[in-house]
Amino acid sequence: MARQRNVKLEALLKECGYTHQELADQVNRTAEVLFGKATQCTDRHVRRWISGDVQWPWSRYLLALQEIFGRSPEAMGFVPRKSSRVPAPPPRPTRVKEERPVRRREFIAVGLAAALGLDAIPSAGRLGASDVERIRAIVPALYNYDHSLGGGALHEVAALALGQVHHALNHCTYGDRVERALYAASGDLAASAGWFAYDAGRQEAATGLYNEALQAGMLAGDGQLQARVWSNLAMQARLLGRDQEALRIGRAAVETRQAKTDPWLMALLHCRQAVGHARVGERVRAERSLVHAETAYGRAKGEPAAWLSFLTPAELTGLAGAAHQALGKHQRAQELTGAALGMLDSRFERNRVYYQLQRAQALLDGGDVEQAVDEAHRTAAMMERVQSDRVRSRLSDLRVQMRRYAGSVPEAADFIEQTRATER
């Protein structure tokens, strides 16, 4: 029988948030519960199951997989031989507590919900300033995780927190001053949840959350929140291929009074506008926006808002690289992106992966295929630690472009094969 890729198992990994190594580790843990001793499953075993090289795993692996996913071998995409049979589970060893694995994203969400103290948000009674501060503290804590984990791990817990804030708004009592502060806090949380959904690839959910944040910003009289949401909507429009719409939205954000009085926000807005102008071929406007961004950043003092904590010199340099890449200046883009990576703080792991992909793209577009493959390999190895559909989409696009070199550059062919599991 010809080898056939196990798309069912591949889909299960994606649904449950497992990387190859994470599933192998879970197989070993589950087998220890089942057999009383660990197996030696590795990521190589998982890759061979998915590629179809192994169509019916050994019994000890098969039983562990059935326990993990709660499905029959055939439902997991395995193909039995004539002599194959589903093995009977062994007697459970005594004094070992049976564990049922939890999906990775759900595990993160549960852990974060507890760490953030969401249960402390009142559901009845009168709300005061301390309650507002408790709600406001959620967003900075979430962004600390976002920088490393990515939005795929956070949008659900942010939505859960937002739901509890909605309940408090509708079932508690409060005065006028607290009411405005509550709307500002809930808008901040909605905008953050929208960003996480955007990063996770859930664009419809992101749009709804952004609209909610805009409404809350108007009710609170919070112009900065509204400018922030306009900026994120512009990014989303650009992601969806609506470049002119993105520029118009971004221009509206730049022209707000709040942006003009907040150099942190203005620097980011001009950087994003620079990328937008570059994407439609407006070189002079793109370069002008980059100059405006540098000028605004030079006026920034103190600490930015939590959602702007990623805006460092490394980020500005990386966005400048993105603008030059869009203008077709691949060598300059590669230099700027490399400089950004050299400056980037270790806590910004998701952004590091993003900019490593940007550098790989610049190298590829500049004709340095082998070095682009090396950079992409390093990126793929790091990507398993973050959950960002936006970043994974970029890797998928890079893989597609590398196919044209697969016949002439062995490294490109190897990269495509080794990252097949990332195909969308």
PDB file of N, CA and C in Angstrom, residues 129-210:
ATOM      1  N   ALA A 129     -13.447  51.918  43.805  1.00  0.00           N
ATOM      2  CA  ALA A 129     -12.203  52.137  43.062  1.00  0.00           C
ATOM      3  C   ALA A 129     -11.279  50.934  43.132  1.00  0.00           C
ATOM      4  N   SER A 130     -11.256  50.244  44.265  1.00  0.00           N
ATOM      5  CA  SER A 130     -10.373  49.083  44.390  1.00  0.00           C
ATOM      6  C   SER A 130     -10.783  47.965  43.426  1.00  0.00           C
ATOM      7  N   ASP A 131     -12.079  47.830  43.196  1.00  0.00           N
ATOM      8  CA  ASP A 131     -12.547  46.819  42.232  1.00  0.00           C
ATOM      9  C   ASP A 131     -12.117  47.187  40.813  1.00  0.00           C
ATOM     10  N   VAL A 132     -12.186  48.458  40.493  1.00  0.00           N
ATOM     11  CA  VAL A 132     -11.737  48.895  39.166  1.00  0.00           C
ATOM     12  C   VAL A 132     -10.259  48.603  38.990  1.00  0.00           C
ATOM     13  N   GLU A 133      -9.458  48.884  40.015  1.00  0.00           N
ATOM     14  CA  GLU A 133      -8.017  48.635  39.923  1.00  0.00           C
ATOM     15  C   GLU A 133      -7.729  47.144  39.754  1.00  0.00           C
ATOM     16  N   ARG A 134      -8.531  46.328  40.418  1.00  0.00           N
ATOM     17  CA  ARG A 134      -8.357  44.875  40.280  1.00  0.00           C
ATOM     18  C   ARG A 134      -8.609  44.452  38.834  1.00  0.00           C
ATOM     19  N   ILE A 135      -9.621  45.051  38.211  1.00  0.00           N
ATOM     20  CA  ILE A 135      -9.923  44.727  36.804  1.00  0.00           C
ATOM     21  C   ILE A 135      -8.827  45.276  35.888  1.00  0.00           C
ATOM     22  N   ARG A 136      -8.371  46.485  36.188  1.00  0.00           N
ATOM     23  CA  ARG A 136      -7.316  47.078  35.352  1.00  0.00           C
ATOM     24  C   ARG A 136      -6.029  46.261  35.392  1.00  0.00           C
ATOM     25  N   ALA A 137      -5.769  45.604  36.510  1.00  0.00           N
ATOM     26  CA  ALA A 137      -4.523  44.841  36.661  1.00  0.00           C
ATOM     27  C   ALA A 137      -4.488  43.598  35.769  1.00  0.00           C
ATOM     28  N   ILE A 138      -5.641  43.182  35.252  1.00  0.00           N
ATOM     29  CA  ILE A 138      -5.689  41.969  34.430  1.00  0.00           C
ATOM     30  C   ILE A 138      -4.902  42.154  33.136  1.00  0.00           C
ATOM     31  N   VAL A 139      -5.060  43.328  32.504  1.00  0.00           N
ATOM     32  CA  VAL A 139      -4.450  43.538  31.181  1.00  0.00           C
ATOM     33  C   VAL A 139      -2.930  43.488  31.225  1.00  0.00           C
ATOM     34  N   PRO A 140      -2.251  44.213  32.137  1.00  0.00           N
ATOM     35  CA  PRO A 140      -0.790  44.091  32.176  1.00  0.00           C
ATOM     36  C   PRO A 140      -0.320  42.654  32.408  1.00  0.00           C
ATOM     37  N   ALA A 141      -1.038  41.923  33.260  1.00  0.00           N
ATOM     38  CA  ALA A 141      -0.652  40.532  33.516  1.00  0.00           C
ATOM     39  C   ALA A 141      -0.792  39.685  32.256  1.00  0.00           C
ATOM     40  N   LEU A 142      -1.861  39.903  31.499  1.00  0.00           N
ATOM     41  CA  LEU A 142      -2.055  39.142  30.259  1.00  0.00           C
ATOM     42  C   LEU A 142      -0.969  39.445  29.241  1.00  0.00           C
ATOM     43  N   TYR A 143      -0.565  40.701  29.137  1.00  0.00           N
ATOM     44  CA  TYR A 143       0.456  41.045  28.148  1.00  0.00           C
ATOM     45  C   TYR A 143       1.818  40.460  28.503  1.00  0.00           C
ATOM     46  N   ASN A 144       2.066  40.252  29.792  1.00  0.00           N
ATOM     47  CA  ASN A 144       3.314  39.578  30.159  1.00  0.00           C
ATOM     48  C   ASN A 144       3.366  38.180  29.550  1.00  0.00           C
ATOM     49  N   TYR A 145       2.215  37.505  29.502  1.00  0.00           N
ATOM     50  CA  TYR A 145       2.152  36.187  28.884  1.00  0.00           C
ATOM     51  C   TYR A 145       2.129  36.285  27.363  1.00  0.00           C
ATOM     52  N   ASP A 146       1.461  37.292  26.838  1.00  0.00           N
ATOM     53  CA  ASP A 146       1.346  37.431  25.382  1.00  0.00           C
ATOM     54  C   ASP A 146       2.705  37.531  24.715  1.00  0.00           C
ATOM     55  N   HIS A 147       3.622  38.253  25.320  1.00  0.00           N
ATOM     56  CA  HIS A 147       4.935  38.450  24.713  1.00  0.00           C
ATOM     57  C   HIS A 147       5.660  37.128  24.485  1.00  0.00           C
ATOM     58  N   SER A 148       5.395  36.149  25.335  1.00  0.00           N
ATOM     59  CA  SER A 148       6.093  34.867  25.179  1.00  0.00           C
ATOM     60  C   SER A 148       5.216  33.793  24.564  1.00  0.00           C
ATOM     61  N   LEU A 149       3.951  33.705  24.973  1.00  0.00           N
ATOM     62  CA  LEU A 149       3.085  32.615  24.520  1.00  0.00           C
ATOM     63  C   LEU A 149       2.404  32.895  23.191  1.00  0.00           C
ATOM     64  N   GLY A 150       2.028  34.159  22.948  1.00  0.00           N
ATOM     65  CA  GLY A 150       1.221  34.474  21.774  1.00  0.00           C
ATOM     66  C   GLY A 150      -0.259  34.443  22.105  1.00  0.00           C
ATOM     67  N   GLY A 151      -1.067  35.010  21.225  1.00  0.00           N
ATOM     68  CA  GLY A 151      -2.499  35.177  21.491  1.00  0.00           C
ATOM     69  C   GLY A 151      -3.293  33.896  21.524  1.00  0.00           C
ATOM     70  N   GLY A 152      -2.778  32.830  20.874  1.00  0.00           N
ATOM     71  CA  GLY A 152      -3.534  31.576  20.855  1.00  0.00           C
ATOM     72  C   GLY A 152      -3.776  31.006  22.229  1.00  0.00           C
ATOM     73  N   ALA A 153      -2.887  31.316  23.162  1.00  0.00           N
ATOM     74  CA  ALA A 153      -3.037  30.797  24.516  1.00  0.00           C
ATOM     75  C   ALA A 153      -3.851  31.724  25.411  1.00  0.00           C
ATOM     76  N   LEU A 154      -4.190  32.917  24.934  1.00  0.00           N
ATOM     77  CA  LEU A 154      -4.743  33.939  25.827  1.00  0.00           C
ATOM     78  C   LEU A 154      -6.139  34.431  25.496  1.00  0.00           C
ATOM     79  N   HIS A 155      -6.577  34.288  24.240  1.00  0.00           N
ATOM     80  CA  HIS A 155      -7.842  34.939  23.893  1.00  0.00           C
ATOM     81  C   HIS A 155      -9.018  34.363  24.680  1.00  0.00           C
ATOM     82  N   GLU A 156      -8.942  33.064  25.013  1.00  0.00           N
ATOM     83  CA  GLU A 156     -10.054  32.462  25.748  1.00  0.00           C
ATOM     84  C   GLU A 156     -10.116  32.966  27.184  1.00  0.00           C
ATOM     85  N   VAL A 157      -8.963  33.070  27.847  1.00  0.00           N
ATOM     86  CA  VAL A 157      -8.986  33.542  29.233  1.00  0.00           C
ATOM     87  C   VAL A 157      -9.326  35.028  29.274  1.00  0.00           C
ATOM     88  N   ALA A 158      -8.908  35.798  28.252  1.00  0.00           N
ATOM     89  CA  ALA A 158      -9.291  37.213  28.198  1.00  0.00           C
ATOM     90  C   ALA A 158     -10.792  37.352  28.008  1.00  0.00           C
ATOM     91  N   ALA A 159     -11.371  36.508  27.167  1.00  0.00           N
ATOM     92  CA  ALA A 159     -12.825  36.536  26.957  1.00  0.00           C
ATOM     93  C   ALA A 159     -13.560  36.141  28.239  1.00  0.00           C
ATOM     94  N   LEU A 160     -13.002  35.177  28.972  1.00  0.00           N
ATOM     95  CA  LEU A 160     -13.602  34.775  30.245  1.00  0.00           C
ATOM     96  C   LEU A 160     -13.593  35.946  31.230  1.00  0.00           C
ATOM     97  N   ALA A 161     -12.466  36.627  31.315  1.00  0.00           N
ATOM     98  CA  ALA A 161     -12.379  37.784  32.215  1.00  0.00           C
ATOM     99  C   ALA A 161     -13.359  38.865  31.798  1.00  0.00           C
ATOM    100  N   LEU A 162     -13.466  39.092  30.495  1.00  0.00           N
ATOM    101  CA  LEU A 162     -14.386  40.110  29.998  1.00  0.00           C
ATOM    102  C   LEU A 162     -15.827  39.762  30.344  1.00  0.00           C
ATOM    103  N   GLY A 163     -16.172  38.485  30.255  1.00  0.00           N
ATOM    104  CA  GLY A 163     -17.518  38.059  30.620  1.00  0.00           C
ATOM    105  C   GLY A 163     -17.836  38.356  32.076  1.00  0.00           C
ATOM    106  N   GLN A 164     -16.848  38.173  32.954  1.00  0.00           N
ATOM    107  CA  GLN A 164     -17.080  38.457  34.367  1.00  0.00           C
ATOM    108  C   GLN A 164     -17.207  39.960  34.618  1.00  0.00           C
ATOM    109  N   VAL A 165     -16.480  40.745  33.867  1.00  0.00           N
ATOM    110  CA  VAL A 165     -16.607  42.196  33.992  1.00  0.00           C
ATOM    111  C   VAL A 165     -17.991  42.640  33.508  1.00  0.00           C
ATOM    112  N   HIS A 166     -18.462  42.042  32.409  1.00  0.00           N
ATOM    113  CA  HIS A 166     -19.813  42.352  31.939  1.00  0.00           C
ATOM    114  C   HIS A 166     -20.851  42.047  33.011  1.00  0.00           C
ATOM    115  N   HIS A 167     -20.675  40.905  33.672  1.00  0.00           N
ATOM    116  CA  HIS A 167     -21.623  40.524  34.732  1.00  0.00           C
ATOM    117  C   HIS A 167     -21.609  41.574  35.846  1.00  0.00           C
ATOM    118  N   ALA A 168     -20.410  42.020  36.216  1.00  0.00           N
ATOM    119  CA  ALA A 168     -20.315  43.029  37.269  1.00  0.00           C
ATOM    120  C   ALA A 168     -20.978  44.334  36.841  1.00  0.00           C
ATOM    121  N   LEU A 169     -20.781  44.729  35.596  1.00  0.00           N
ATOM    122  CA  LEU A 169     -21.395  45.966  35.093  1.00  0.00           C
ATOM    123  C   LEU A 169     -22.916  45.904  35.140  1.00  0.00           C
ATOM    124  N   ASN A 170     -23.459  44.718  34.893  1.00  0.00           N
ATOM    125  CA  ASN A 170     -24.913  44.574  34.788  1.00  0.00           C
ATOM    126  C   ASN A 170     -25.599  44.186  36.096  1.00  0.00           C
ATOM    127  N   HIS A 171     -24.837  43.690  37.071  1.00  0.00           N
ATOM    128  CA  HIS A 171     -25.479  43.192  38.291  1.00  0.00           C
ATOM    129  C   HIS A 171     -25.012  43.892  39.565  1.00  0.00           C
ATOM    130  N   CYS A 172     -24.045  44.770  39.464  1.00  0.00           N
ATOM    131  CA  CYS A 172     -23.564  45.495  40.639  1.00  0.00           C
ATOM    132  C   CYS A 172     -24.024  46.956  40.568  1.00  0.00           C
ATOM    133  N   THR A 173     -23.864  47.641  41.663  1.00  0.00           N
ATOM    134  CA  THR A 173     -24.172  49.073  41.691  1.00  0.00           C
ATOM    135  C   THR A 173     -22.869  49.858  41.833  1.00  0.00           C
ATOM    136  N   TYR A 174     -22.870  51.109  41.356  1.00  0.00           N
ATOM    137  CA  TYR A 174     -21.665  51.937  41.414  1.00  0.00           C
ATOM    138  C   TYR A 174     -22.062  53.373  41.079  1.00  0.00           C
ATOM    139  N   GLY A 175     -21.193  54.294  41.477  1.00  0.00           N
ATOM    140  CA  GLY A 175     -21.426  55.709  41.207  1.00  0.00           C
ATOM    141  C   GLY A 175     -20.944  56.108  39.820  1.00  0.00           C
ATOM    142  N   ASP A 176     -21.167  57.391  39.464  1.00  0.00           N
ATOM    143  CA  ASP A 176     -20.836  57.876  38.126  1.00  0.00           C
ATOM    144  C   ASP A 176     -19.349  57.782  37.827  1.00  0.00           C
ATOM    145  N   ARG A 177     -18.497  58.176  38.790  1.00  0.00           N
ATOM    146  CA  ARG A 177     -17.059  58.143  38.540  1.00  0.00           C
ATOM    147  C   ARG A 177     -16.577  56.718  38.341  1.00  0.00           C
ATOM    148  N   VAL A 178     -17.075  55.816  39.146  1.00  0.00           N
ATOM    149  CA  VAL A 178     -16.680  54.410  39.010  1.00  0.00           C
ATOM    150  C   VAL A 178     -17.205  53.851  37.687  1.00  0.00           C
ATOM    151  N   GLU A 179     -18.394  54.303  37.277  1.00  0.00           N
ATOM    152  CA  GLU A 179     -18.957  53.815  36.026  1.00  0.00           C
ATOM    153  C   GLU A 179     -18.030  54.125  34.848  1.00  0.00           C
ATOM    154  N   ARG A 180     -17.545  55.363  34.760  1.00  0.00           N
ATOM    155  CA  ARG A 180     -16.648  55.722  33.669  1.00  0.00           C
ATOM    156  C   ARG A 180     -15.360  54.911  33.727  1.00  0.00           C
ATOM    157  N   ALA A 181     -14.849  54.730  34.930  1.00  0.00           N
ATOM    158  CA  ALA A 181     -13.619  53.948  35.080  1.00  0.00           C
ATOM    159  C   ALA A 181     -13.842  52.489  34.696  1.00  0.00           C
ATOM    160  N   LEU A 182     -15.025  51.969  35.024  1.00  0.00           N
ATOM    161  CA  LEU A 182     -15.341  50.580  34.662  1.00  0.00           C
ATOM    162  C   LEU A 182     -15.408  50.404  33.150  1.00  0.00           C
ATOM    163  N   TYR A 183     -16.021  51.365  32.474  1.00  0.00           N
ATOM    164  CA  TYR A 183     -16.092  51.264  31.015  1.00  0.00           C
ATOM    165  C   TYR A 183     -14.700  51.359  30.390  1.00  0.00           C
ATOM    166  N   ALA A 184     -13.851  52.216  30.957  1.00  0.00           N
ATOM    167  CA  ALA A 184     -12.481  52.316  30.446  1.00  0.00           C
ATOM    168  C   ALA A 184     -11.735  51.001  30.666  1.00  0.00           C
ATOM    169  N   ALA A 185     -11.910  50.406  31.846  1.00  0.00           N
ATOM    170  CA  ALA A 185     -11.225  49.140  32.151  1.00  0.00           C
ATOM    171  C   ALA A 185     -11.755  48.006  31.283  1.00  0.00           C
ATOM    172  N   SER A 186     -13.078  47.952  31.093  1.00  0.00           N
ATOM    173  CA  SER A 186     -13.642  46.883  30.273  1.00  0.00           C
ATOM    174  C   SER A 186     -13.249  47.069  28.809  1.00  0.00           C
ATOM    175  N   GLY A 187     -13.161  48.339  28.357  1.00  0.00           N
ATOM    176  CA  GLY A 187     -12.718  48.597  26.988  1.00  0.00           C
ATOM    177  C   GLY A 187     -11.273  48.180  26.776  1.00  0.00           C
ATOM    178  N   ASP A 188     -10.435  48.453  27.771  1.00  0.00           N
ATOM    179  CA  ASP A 188      -9.031  48.038  27.714  1.00  0.00           C
ATOM    180  C   ASP A 188      -8.936  46.519  27.594  1.00  0.00           C
ATOM    181  N   LEU A 189      -9.757  45.832  28.372  1.00  0.00           N
ATOM    182  CA  LEU A 189      -9.759  44.372  28.338  1.00  0.00           C
ATOM    183  C   LEU A 189     -10.313  43.851  27.016  1.00  0.00           C
ATOM    184  N   ALA A 190     -11.372  44.488  26.487  1.00  0.00           N
ATOM    185  CA  ALA A 190     -11.945  44.062  25.203  1.00  0.00           C
ATOM    186  C   ALA A 190     -10.945  44.262  24.069  1.00  0.00           C
ATOM    187  N   ALA A 191     -10.239  45.404  24.078  1.00  0.00           N
ATOM    188  CA  ALA A 191      -9.232  45.647  23.041  1.00  0.00           C
ATOM    189  C   ALA A 191      -8.108  44.623  23.124  1.00  0.00           C
ATOM    190  N   SER A 192      -7.727  44.270  24.337  1.00  0.00           N
ATOM    191  CA  SER A 192      -6.677  43.264  24.519  1.00  0.00           C
ATOM    192  C   SER A 192      -7.152  41.892  24.048  1.00  0.00           C
ATOM    193  N   ALA A 193      -8.376  41.532  24.411  1.00  0.00           N
ATOM    194  CA  ALA A 193      -8.932  40.254  23.954  1.00  0.00           C
ATOM    195  C   ALA A 193      -9.020  40.225  22.437  1.00  0.00           C
ATOM    196  N   GLY A 194      -9.357  41.389  21.835  1.00  0.00           N
ATOM    197  CA  GLY A 194      -9.395  41.476  20.378  1.00  0.00           C
ATOM    198  C   GLY A 194      -8.032  41.230  19.766  1.00  0.00           C
ATOM    199  N   TRP A 195      -6.999  41.806  20.376  1.00  0.00           N
ATOM    200  CA  TRP A 195      -5.631  41.588  19.883  1.00  0.00           C
ATOM    201  C   TRP A 195      -5.245  40.117  19.965  1.00  0.00           C
ATOM    202  N   PHE A 196      -5.563  39.466  21.096  1.00  0.00           N
ATOM    203  CA  PHE A 196      -5.216  38.052  21.247  1.00  0.00           C
ATOM    204  C   PHE A 196      -5.952  37.202  20.213  1.00  0.00           C
ATOM    205  N   ALA A 197      -7.232  37.531  19.973  1.00  0.00           N
ATOM    206  CA  ALA A 197      -7.995  36.792  18.961  1.00  0.00           C
ATOM    207  C   ALA A 197      -7.395  37.008  17.572  1.00  0.00           C
ATOM    208  N   TYR A 198      -6.995  38.238  17.291  1.00  0.00           N
ATOM    209  CA  TYR A 198      -6.340  38.558  16.011  1.00  0.00           C
ATOM    210  C   TYR A 198      -5.078  37.722  15.832  1.00  0.00           C
ATOM    211  N   ASP A 199      -4.260  37.664  16.866  1.00  0.00           N
ATOM    212  CA  ASP A 199      -3.009  36.915  16.800  1.00  0.00           C
ATOM    213  C   ASP A 199      -3.268  35.417  16.673  1.00  0.00           C
ATOM    214  N   ALA A 200      -4.402  34.964  17.222  1.00  0.00           N
ATOM    215  CA  ALA A 200      -4.765  33.550  17.166  1.00  0.00           C
ATOM    216  C   ALA A 200      -5.459  33.168  15.865  1.00  0.00           C
ATOM    217  N   GLY A 201      -5.687  34.143  14.980  1.00  0.00           N
ATOM    218  CA  GLY A 201      -6.322  33.840  13.706  1.00  0.00           C
ATOM    219  C   GLY A 201      -7.831  33.861  13.736  1.00  0.00           C
ATOM    220  N   ARG A 202      -8.434  34.363  14.807  1.00  0.00           N
ATOM    221  CA  ARG A 202      -9.892  34.402  14.928  1.00  0.00           C
ATOM    222  C   ARG A 202     -10.381  35.810  14.610  1.00  0.00           C
ATOM    223  N   GLN A 203     -10.402  36.125  13.322  1.00  0.00           N
ATOM    224  CA  GLN A 203     -10.622  37.505  12.916  1.00  0.00           C
ATOM    225  C   GLN A 203     -12.049  37.984  13.171  1.00  0.00           C
ATOM    226  N   GLU A 204     -13.016  37.112  13.026  1.00  0.00           N
ATOM    227  CA  GLU A 204     -14.403  37.528  13.297  1.00  0.00           C
ATOM    228  C   GLU A 204     -14.580  37.887  14.764  1.00  0.00           C
ATOM    229  N   ALA A 205     -13.998  37.072  15.640  1.00  0.00           N
ATOM    230  CA  ALA A 205     -14.068  37.361  17.072  1.00  0.00           C
ATOM    231  C   ALA A 205     -13.316  38.653  17.385  1.00  0.00           C
ATOM    232  N   ALA A 206     -12.176  38.845  16.739  1.00  0.00           N
ATOM    233  CA  ALA A 206     -11.389  40.054  16.975  1.00  0.00           C
ATOM    234  C   ALA A 206     -12.181  41.304  16.594  1.00  0.00           C
ATOM    235  N   THR A 207     -12.860  41.264  15.453  1.00  0.00           N
ATOM    236  CA  THR A 207     -13.636  42.419  15.014  1.00  0.00           C
ATOM    237  C   THR A 207     -14.728  42.760  16.023  1.00  0.00           C
ATOM    238  N   GLY A 208     -15.442  41.743  16.507  1.00  0.00           N
ATOM    239  CA  GLY A 208     -16.485  41.989  17.499  1.00  0.00           C
ATOM    240  C   GLY A 208     -15.939  42.598  18.776  1.00  0.00           C
ATOM    241  N   LEU A 209     -14.780  42.127  19.224  1.00  0.00           N
ATOM    242  CA  LEU A 209     -14.176  42.652  20.447  1.00  0.00           C
ATOM    243  C   LEU A 209     -13.670  44.078  20.243  1.00  0.00           C
ATOM    244  N   TYR A 210     -13.112  44.361  19.075  1.00  0.00           N
ATOM    245  CA  TYR A 210     -12.679  45.728  18.795  1.00  0.00           C
ATOM    246  C   TYR A 210     -13.863  46.690  18.791  1.00  0.00           C
TER     247      TYR A 210
END
